[in-house]
Coordinates of C-alpha atoms in Angstrom, one line a residue:
Chain N
M24 CA -9.3 -52.3 -0.5
Q25 CA -7.4 -50.1 2.0
T26 CA -4.0 -48.9 0.7
T27 CA -1.3 -48.0 3.1
R28 CA -0.8 -44.2 3.1
K29 CA 2.2 -42.3 4.3
P30 CA 1.1 -40.0 7.1
A31 CA 0.8 -36.3 6.3
P32 CA 3.7 -34.1 7.3
E33 CA 3.2 -31.5 10.0
C34 CA 1.8 -28.2 8.7
P35 CA 4.4 -25.4 8.7
F36 CA 1.9 -22.7 7.9
E37 CA -0.2 -20.6 10.3
K38 CA -3.7 -19.3 10.1
R39 CA -4.3 -15.6 9.4
F40 CA -6.7 -13.3 11.2
P41 CA -8.0 -10.6 8.9
S42 CA -10.1 -7.7 10.2
Q43 CA -13.8 -8.5 10.1
L44 CA -14.4 -4.8 9.1
L45 CA -13.5 -5.2 5.5
R46 CA -15.4 -8.1 4.0
D47 CA -13.9 -8.2 0.5
D48 CA -12.7 -11.2 -1.6
T49 CA -9.4 -11.3 0.3
F50 CA -11.2 -11.6 3.6
F51 CA -13.4 -14.5 2.5
M52 CA -10.5 -16.2 0.7
T53 CA -8.4 -15.9 3.9
L54 CA -11.1 -17.9 5.8
A55 CA -11.0 -20.5 3.0
Y56 CA -7.2 -20.6 3.4
N57 CA -7.6 -21.1 7.2
Q58 CA -9.9 -24.0 6.4
A59 CA -7.2 -25.5 4.1
I60 CA -4.8 -25.3 7.0
D61 CA -7.3 -27.2 9.2
A62 CA -7.5 -29.8 6.4
W63 CA -3.7 -30.3 6.5
R64 CA -3.7 -30.6 10.3
R65 CA -6.1 -33.5 10.0
G66 CA -3.9 -35.2 7.3
E67 CA -6.0 -34.1 4.3
V68 CA -5.0 -32.4 1.1
P69 CA -5.2 -28.7 2.1
V70 CA -8.3 -27.3 0.3
G71 CA -10.7 -25.0 2.0
A72 CA -14.0 -23.4 1.0
V73 CA -16.3 -20.6 2.2
I74 CA -19.7 -19.6 1.0
E75 CA -20.8 -16.0 1.4
R76 CA -24.2 -14.2 0.9
E77 CA -24.7 -10.5 1.4
G78 CA -21.5 -10.2 3.3
E79 CA -22.4 -13.0 5.7
I80 CA -20.7 -16.4 5.9
V81 CA -23.2 -19.2 5.3
A82 CA -20.7 -22.1 5.1
L83 CA -17.1 -23.0 6.0
A84 CA -15.6 -26.4 5.1
H85 CA -12.5 -28.3 4.2
N86 CA -11.7 -31.5 2.4
T87 CA -12.2 -34.6 4.6
V88 CA -11.9 -37.4 2.0
E89 CA -9.3 -39.5 3.9
N90 CA -10.8 -39.2 7.4
S91 CA -14.4 -39.8 6.3
R92 CA -13.4 -42.2 3.5
D93 CA -15.8 -40.5 1.3
P94 CA -14.8 -39.5 -2.3
T95 CA -17.5 -36.8 -2.3
A96 CA -16.3 -35.1 0.8
H97 CA -14.5 -32.3 -1.0
A98 CA -14.5 -28.8 0.7
E99 CA -16.8 -27.3 -2.0
L100 CA -19.4 -30.1 -1.8
L101 CA -19.5 -30.0 2.0
A102 CA -19.8 -26.2 2.0
I103 CA -22.7 -26.4 -0.6
T104 CA -24.6 -28.9 1.6
Q105 CA -24.0 -26.7 4.7
A106 CA -25.1 -23.5 2.9
A107 CA -28.3 -25.2 1.6
R108 CA -29.1 -26.3 5.2
A109 CA -28.4 -22.8 6.6
L110 CA -30.6 -21.1 3.9
G111 CA -33.4 -23.7 3.8
D112 CA -33.2 -24.0 0.1
W113 CA -31.1 -26.0 -2.3
R114 CA -30.9 -23.1 -4.7
L115 CA -27.9 -21.0 -3.5
E116 CA -29.0 -17.9 -5.4
G117 CA -26.9 -14.8 -4.6
C118 CA -24.1 -16.8 -3.0
T119 CA -20.4 -16.7 -3.8
L120 CA -18.1 -19.7 -3.2
Y121 CA -14.5 -19.0 -2.3
V122 CA -12.2 -21.9 -2.7
T123 CA -8.4 -22.2 -2.5
K124 CA -8.1 -24.2 -5.7
E125 CA -10.0 -24.6 -8.9
P126 CA -12.9 -27.1 -8.4
C127 CA -12.5 -30.6 -9.7
P128 CA -15.0 -32.1 -12.2
M129 CA -17.5 -33.1 -9.4
C130 CA -17.3 -29.8 -7.6
S131 CA -17.5 -27.7 -10.8
G132 CA -20.7 -29.5 -11.6
A133 CA -22.0 -29.0 -8.1
V134 CA -21.6 -25.2 -8.2
L135 CA -23.6 -25.2 -11.4
M136 CA -26.3 -27.5 -10.1
S137 CA -26.7 -25.5 -6.9
R138 CA -27.1 -22.2 -8.9
L139 CA -24.4 -20.2 -7.1
K140 CA -24.0 -16.7 -8.4
R141 CA -20.2 -16.6 -8.4
V142 CA -17.1 -18.7 -7.8
C143 CA -13.8 -17.2 -6.8
Y144 CA -10.9 -19.6 -6.8
A145 CA -7.2 -19.1 -6.0
V146 CA -5.1 -21.7 -7.7
R147 CA -5.8 -22.8 -11.3
D148 CA -5.7 -26.5 -12.0
P149 CA -5.0 -27.3 -15.7
K150 CA -5.0 -31.0 -15.0
M151 CA -8.3 -31.6 -13.1
G152 CA -10.0 -28.2 -12.9
C153 CA -13.4 -27.9 -14.7
L154 CA -14.0 -24.1 -14.5
G155 CA -11.5 -23.1 -17.1
G156 CA -8.5 -25.4 -16.4
A157 CA -8.8 -28.9 -18.0
S158 CA -12.3 -28.1 -19.1
D159 CA -15.0 -25.4 -18.6
L160 CA -18.4 -26.7 -17.5
N161 CA -19.6 -23.1 -17.2
A162 CA -19.3 -22.8 -21.0
I163 CA -21.6 -25.7 -21.9
P164 CA -24.4 -23.8 -23.7
T165 CA -27.2 -26.3 -22.9
I166 CA -26.8 -26.0 -19.1
N167 CA -29.3 -23.5 -18.0
H168 CA -27.3 -21.8 -15.3
H169 CA -24.0 -19.9 -15.6
L170 CA -21.6 -18.5 -13.0
E171 CA -19.4 -15.4 -12.7
I172 CA -15.9 -16.7 -12.2
S173 CA -12.8 -15.0 -10.7
A174 CA -9.8 -17.2 -11.3
G175 CA -6.3 -16.9 -9.9
E176 CA -6.8 -13.3 -8.7
I177 CA -7.1 -13.6 -4.9
M178 CA -4.3 -15.1 -2.7
E179 CA -3.1 -17.3 -5.6
E180 CA 0.5 -17.5 -4.4
D181 CA -0.4 -18.3 -0.8
C182 CA -2.8 -21.1 -1.7
R183 CA -0.4 -22.5 -4.4
V184 CA 2.6 -22.6 -2.0
L185 CA 0.4 -24.3 0.6
L186 CA -0.6 -27.1 -1.8
Q187 CA 2.8 -27.5 -3.4
T188 CA 4.5 -27.7 0.0
F189 CA 2.0 -30.3 1.2
F190 CA 2.7 -32.6 -1.8
R191 CA 6.4 -32.0 -1.7
L192 CA 6.7 -32.9 2.0
K193 CA 4.4 -35.9 1.5
R194 CA 6.6 -37.4 -1.1
Chain J
M14 CA -35.7 -18.2 -0.6
Q15 CA -38.3 -21.1 -0.8
T16 CA -40.2 -21.1 -4.0
T17 CA -43.7 -22.5 -4.1
R18 CA -43.6 -25.9 -5.8
K19 CA -46.5 -27.8 -7.3
P20 CA -46.9 -31.1 -5.5
A21 CA -45.7 -34.2 -7.5
P22 CA -48.4 -36.2 -9.2
E23 CA -49.1 -39.7 -8.0
C24 CA -46.8 -42.3 -9.5
P25 CA -48.7 -44.6 -12.0
F26 CA -45.8 -47.0 -12.4
E27 CA -45.0 -50.1 -10.3
K28 CA -41.8 -51.6 -9.1
R29 CA -40.5 -54.8 -10.7
F30 CA -39.2 -57.9 -9.1
P31 CA -36.5 -59.6 -11.2
S32 CA -35.1 -63.0 -10.3
Q33 CA -32.0 -62.7 -8.1
L34 CA -30.5 -65.7 -10.0
L35 CA -29.4 -63.8 -13.1
R36 CA -27.4 -60.8 -11.9
D37 CA -26.8 -59.1 -15.2
D38 CA -27.0 -55.4 -16.3
T39 CA -30.8 -55.6 -16.5
F40 CA -31.1 -57.0 -13.0
F41 CA -29.1 -54.1 -11.5
M42 CA -30.8 -51.5 -13.7
T43 CA -34.2 -52.8 -12.6
L44 CA -33.2 -52.1 -9.0
A45 CA -32.1 -48.6 -10.0
Y46 CA -35.5 -48.2 -11.7
N47 CA -37.3 -49.3 -8.5
Q48 CA -35.2 -46.6 -6.6
A49 CA -36.5 -44.1 -9.2
I50 CA -40.0 -45.1 -8.4
D51 CA -39.3 -44.6 -4.7
A52 CA -38.0 -41.1 -5.5
W53 CA -41.3 -40.2 -7.3
R54 CA -43.4 -41.5 -4.4
R55 CA -41.5 -39.1 -2.2
G56 CA -42.1 -36.2 -4.6
E57 CA -38.7 -36.2 -6.2
V58 CA -37.6 -36.3 -9.8
P59 CA -37.5 -40.1 -10.4
V60 CA -33.8 -41.0 -10.7
G61 CA -32.3 -44.1 -9.0
A62 CA -28.9 -45.6 -8.7
V63 CA -27.2 -48.9 -7.7
I64 CA -23.6 -49.7 -7.2
E65 CA -22.4 -53.3 -7.7
R66 CA -19.1 -55.0 -7.1
E67 CA -18.5 -58.7 -7.9
G68 CA -22.2 -59.4 -8.3
E69 CA -23.1 -57.9 -4.9
I70 CA -25.0 -54.6 -4.3
V71 CA -23.0 -52.2 -2.2
A72 CA -25.3 -49.2 -2.6
L73 CA -28.9 -48.3 -3.5
A74 CA -30.1 -44.7 -3.5
H75 CA -32.5 -42.2 -5.2
N76 CA -32.6 -38.5 -5.6
T77 CA -33.7 -36.6 -2.4
V78 CA -32.9 -33.0 -3.4
E79 CA -36.3 -31.6 -2.6
N80 CA -36.9 -33.4 0.7
S81 CA -33.4 -32.9 2.0
R82 CA -33.1 -29.4 0.4
D83 CA -29.6 -30.4 -0.6
P84 CA -28.5 -29.7 -4.2
T85 CA -25.8 -32.4 -3.8
A86 CA -28.4 -35.1 -2.9
H87 CA -28.5 -36.8 -6.3
A88 CA -29.0 -40.6 -6.5
E89 CA -25.4 -41.1 -7.8
L90 CA -23.7 -39.0 -5.2
L91 CA -25.6 -40.6 -2.3
A92 CA -24.8 -44.1 -3.7
I93 CA -21.1 -43.3 -4.0
T94 CA -21.0 -42.1 -0.4
Q95 CA -22.9 -45.2 0.7
A96 CA -20.6 -47.6 -1.3
A97 CA -17.5 -45.9 0.1
R98 CA -18.8 -46.5 3.6
A99 CA -19.7 -50.1 2.9
L100 CA -16.3 -50.8 1.4
G101 CA -14.3 -48.8 3.9
D102 CA -12.4 -47.0 1.1
W103 CA -13.2 -43.9 -1.0
R104 CA -11.6 -45.6 -4.0
L105 CA -14.5 -47.6 -5.6
E106 CA -12.2 -49.8 -7.7
G107 CA -14.0 -52.6 -9.4
C108 CA -17.4 -51.1 -8.9
T109 CA -20.1 -50.5 -11.5
L110 CA -22.7 -47.7 -11.1
Y111 CA -26.2 -48.3 -12.7
V112 CA -28.3 -45.2 -13.0
T113 CA -31.6 -44.5 -14.7
K114 CA -30.4 -41.4 -16.5
E115 CA -27.1 -39.9 -17.7
P116 CA -25.2 -38.3 -14.8
C117 CA -25.3 -34.4 -14.5
P118 CA -22.0 -32.5 -14.4
M119 CA -21.6 -33.0 -10.7
C120 CA -22.3 -36.7 -10.7
S121 CA -20.2 -37.3 -13.8
G122 CA -17.3 -35.7 -12.0
A123 CA -18.0 -37.8 -8.9
V124 CA -17.9 -41.1 -10.7
L125 CA -14.5 -40.1 -12.1
M126 CA -13.1 -38.9 -8.7
S127 CA -14.3 -42.0 -6.9
R128 CA -12.5 -44.2 -9.5
L129 CA -15.4 -46.4 -10.4
K130 CA -14.7 -49.1 -13.0
R131 CA -17.8 -48.7 -15.1
V132 CA -21.0 -46.6 -15.5
C133 CA -24.1 -48.0 -17.1
Y134 CA -26.9 -45.4 -17.7
A135 CA -30.3 -45.8 -19.3
V136 CA -31.5 -42.4 -20.7
R137 CA -29.1 -40.1 -22.5
D138 CA -29.3 -36.4 -21.5
P139 CA -28.0 -34.2 -24.4
K140 CA -28.8 -31.0 -22.3
M141 CA -27.1 -31.7 -18.9
G142 CA -25.4 -35.1 -19.2
C143 CA -21.6 -35.0 -18.9
L144 CA -20.7 -38.6 -19.9
G145 CA -21.3 -38.2 -23.6
G146 CA -24.5 -36.0 -23.7
A147 CA -23.8 -32.2 -23.3
S148 CA -20.1 -32.9 -22.6
D149 CA -17.8 -35.9 -21.9
L150 CA -15.7 -35.5 -18.7
N151 CA -14.4 -39.1 -19.4
A152 CA -12.7 -37.8 -22.5
I153 CA -10.6 -35.1 -20.7
P154 CA -7.0 -36.4 -21.3
T155 CA -5.4 -34.9 -18.2
I156 CA -7.8 -36.6 -15.8
N157 CA -5.9 -39.7 -14.6
H158 CA -8.9 -42.1 -14.4
H159 CA -11.2 -43.3 -17.1
L160 CA -14.4 -45.3 -17.0
E161 CA -16.1 -47.9 -19.2
I162 CA -19.4 -46.5 -20.2
S163 CA -22.6 -48.2 -21.4
A164 CA -25.0 -45.6 -22.6
G165 CA -28.7 -46.0 -23.6
E166 CA -28.5 -49.8 -23.8
I167 CA -30.3 -51.1 -20.8
M168 CA -34.0 -50.3 -20.0
E169 CA -33.7 -47.1 -21.9
E170 CA -37.3 -46.9 -22.8
D171 CA -38.7 -47.8 -19.4
C172 CA -36.5 -45.1 -17.6
R173 CA -37.3 -42.5 -20.3
V174 CA -41.0 -43.0 -20.1
L175 CA -40.8 -42.8 -16.3
L176 CA -39.0 -39.4 -16.4
Q177 CA -41.1 -38.0 -19.3
T178 CA -44.4 -39.0 -17.6
F179 CA -43.2 -37.4 -14.3
F180 CA -42.5 -34.0 -16.0
R181 CA -45.6 -34.2 -18.2
L182 CA -47.9 -34.8 -15.2
K183 CA -46.1 -32.2 -13.1
R184 CA -46.7 -29.4 -15.6

């Protein structure tokens, strides 16, 4: 079943160290960006996620699909599991997920099912994204939870260049 | 954050023991049904899943959201992680997922992302299901993988009565 994969190229980007004093969307997205860089350094597609509640970080994760050989090990899903463990409840009410790209079908579903308050993502994904890109699960009227979405507003270019460079160098 | 939950009622249904000689859709769905009964006995919404490849079972799981306090701990997602571990690859090519109800948005996305060959589900879910019920993620043209779907054909009534009885007794 194993396919031979070309090793990931070395990551030419560096992490950033924002001040902890201003905990705005850019602060949390910067931490998600740093997670994406960690993903790249471990040979994974560079996607990172952070979950915040009341100004505190409750989860930090990055994509580990290749290393864990687990198709469900996306940054968002790992962060949701981590946040639920930290909060002692699977209902992530009042939480915001920051993620460097628009969630895939699975992760878009997961943010709905875990009852997050808000999702803020950097890069839109018109091909696979399911929070406005290829489809919008948040718009299904029969689903009894809906999210606030901020799309493509925070660090869009940084996160896009990171992803595009990864795929360009990998080819 | 914890909400007080009414304890689950005792499960009035019994597991079934099909012959191992005929490994057809009903055989595998029966094992998924037995997993759903195990879920109920542990106080969980009774949903079970099985993953099969070339006539062999590679994963068996049930919903554990309440006990693990993890919103991602749906039967399908746990089975996918288990199957990927068993096969040593996150691409579940050639595999069929049997599940007692139509997958939710998250799990519908997960079966696409893990490149399963086929999904066979018992009970349709017009409210939350995303493989034909409330939405159909399999029909998004830009997603580069598509599934064969068998919906509502195998053990539909058994799995529906199981779920309906659980929610009726829990009220």
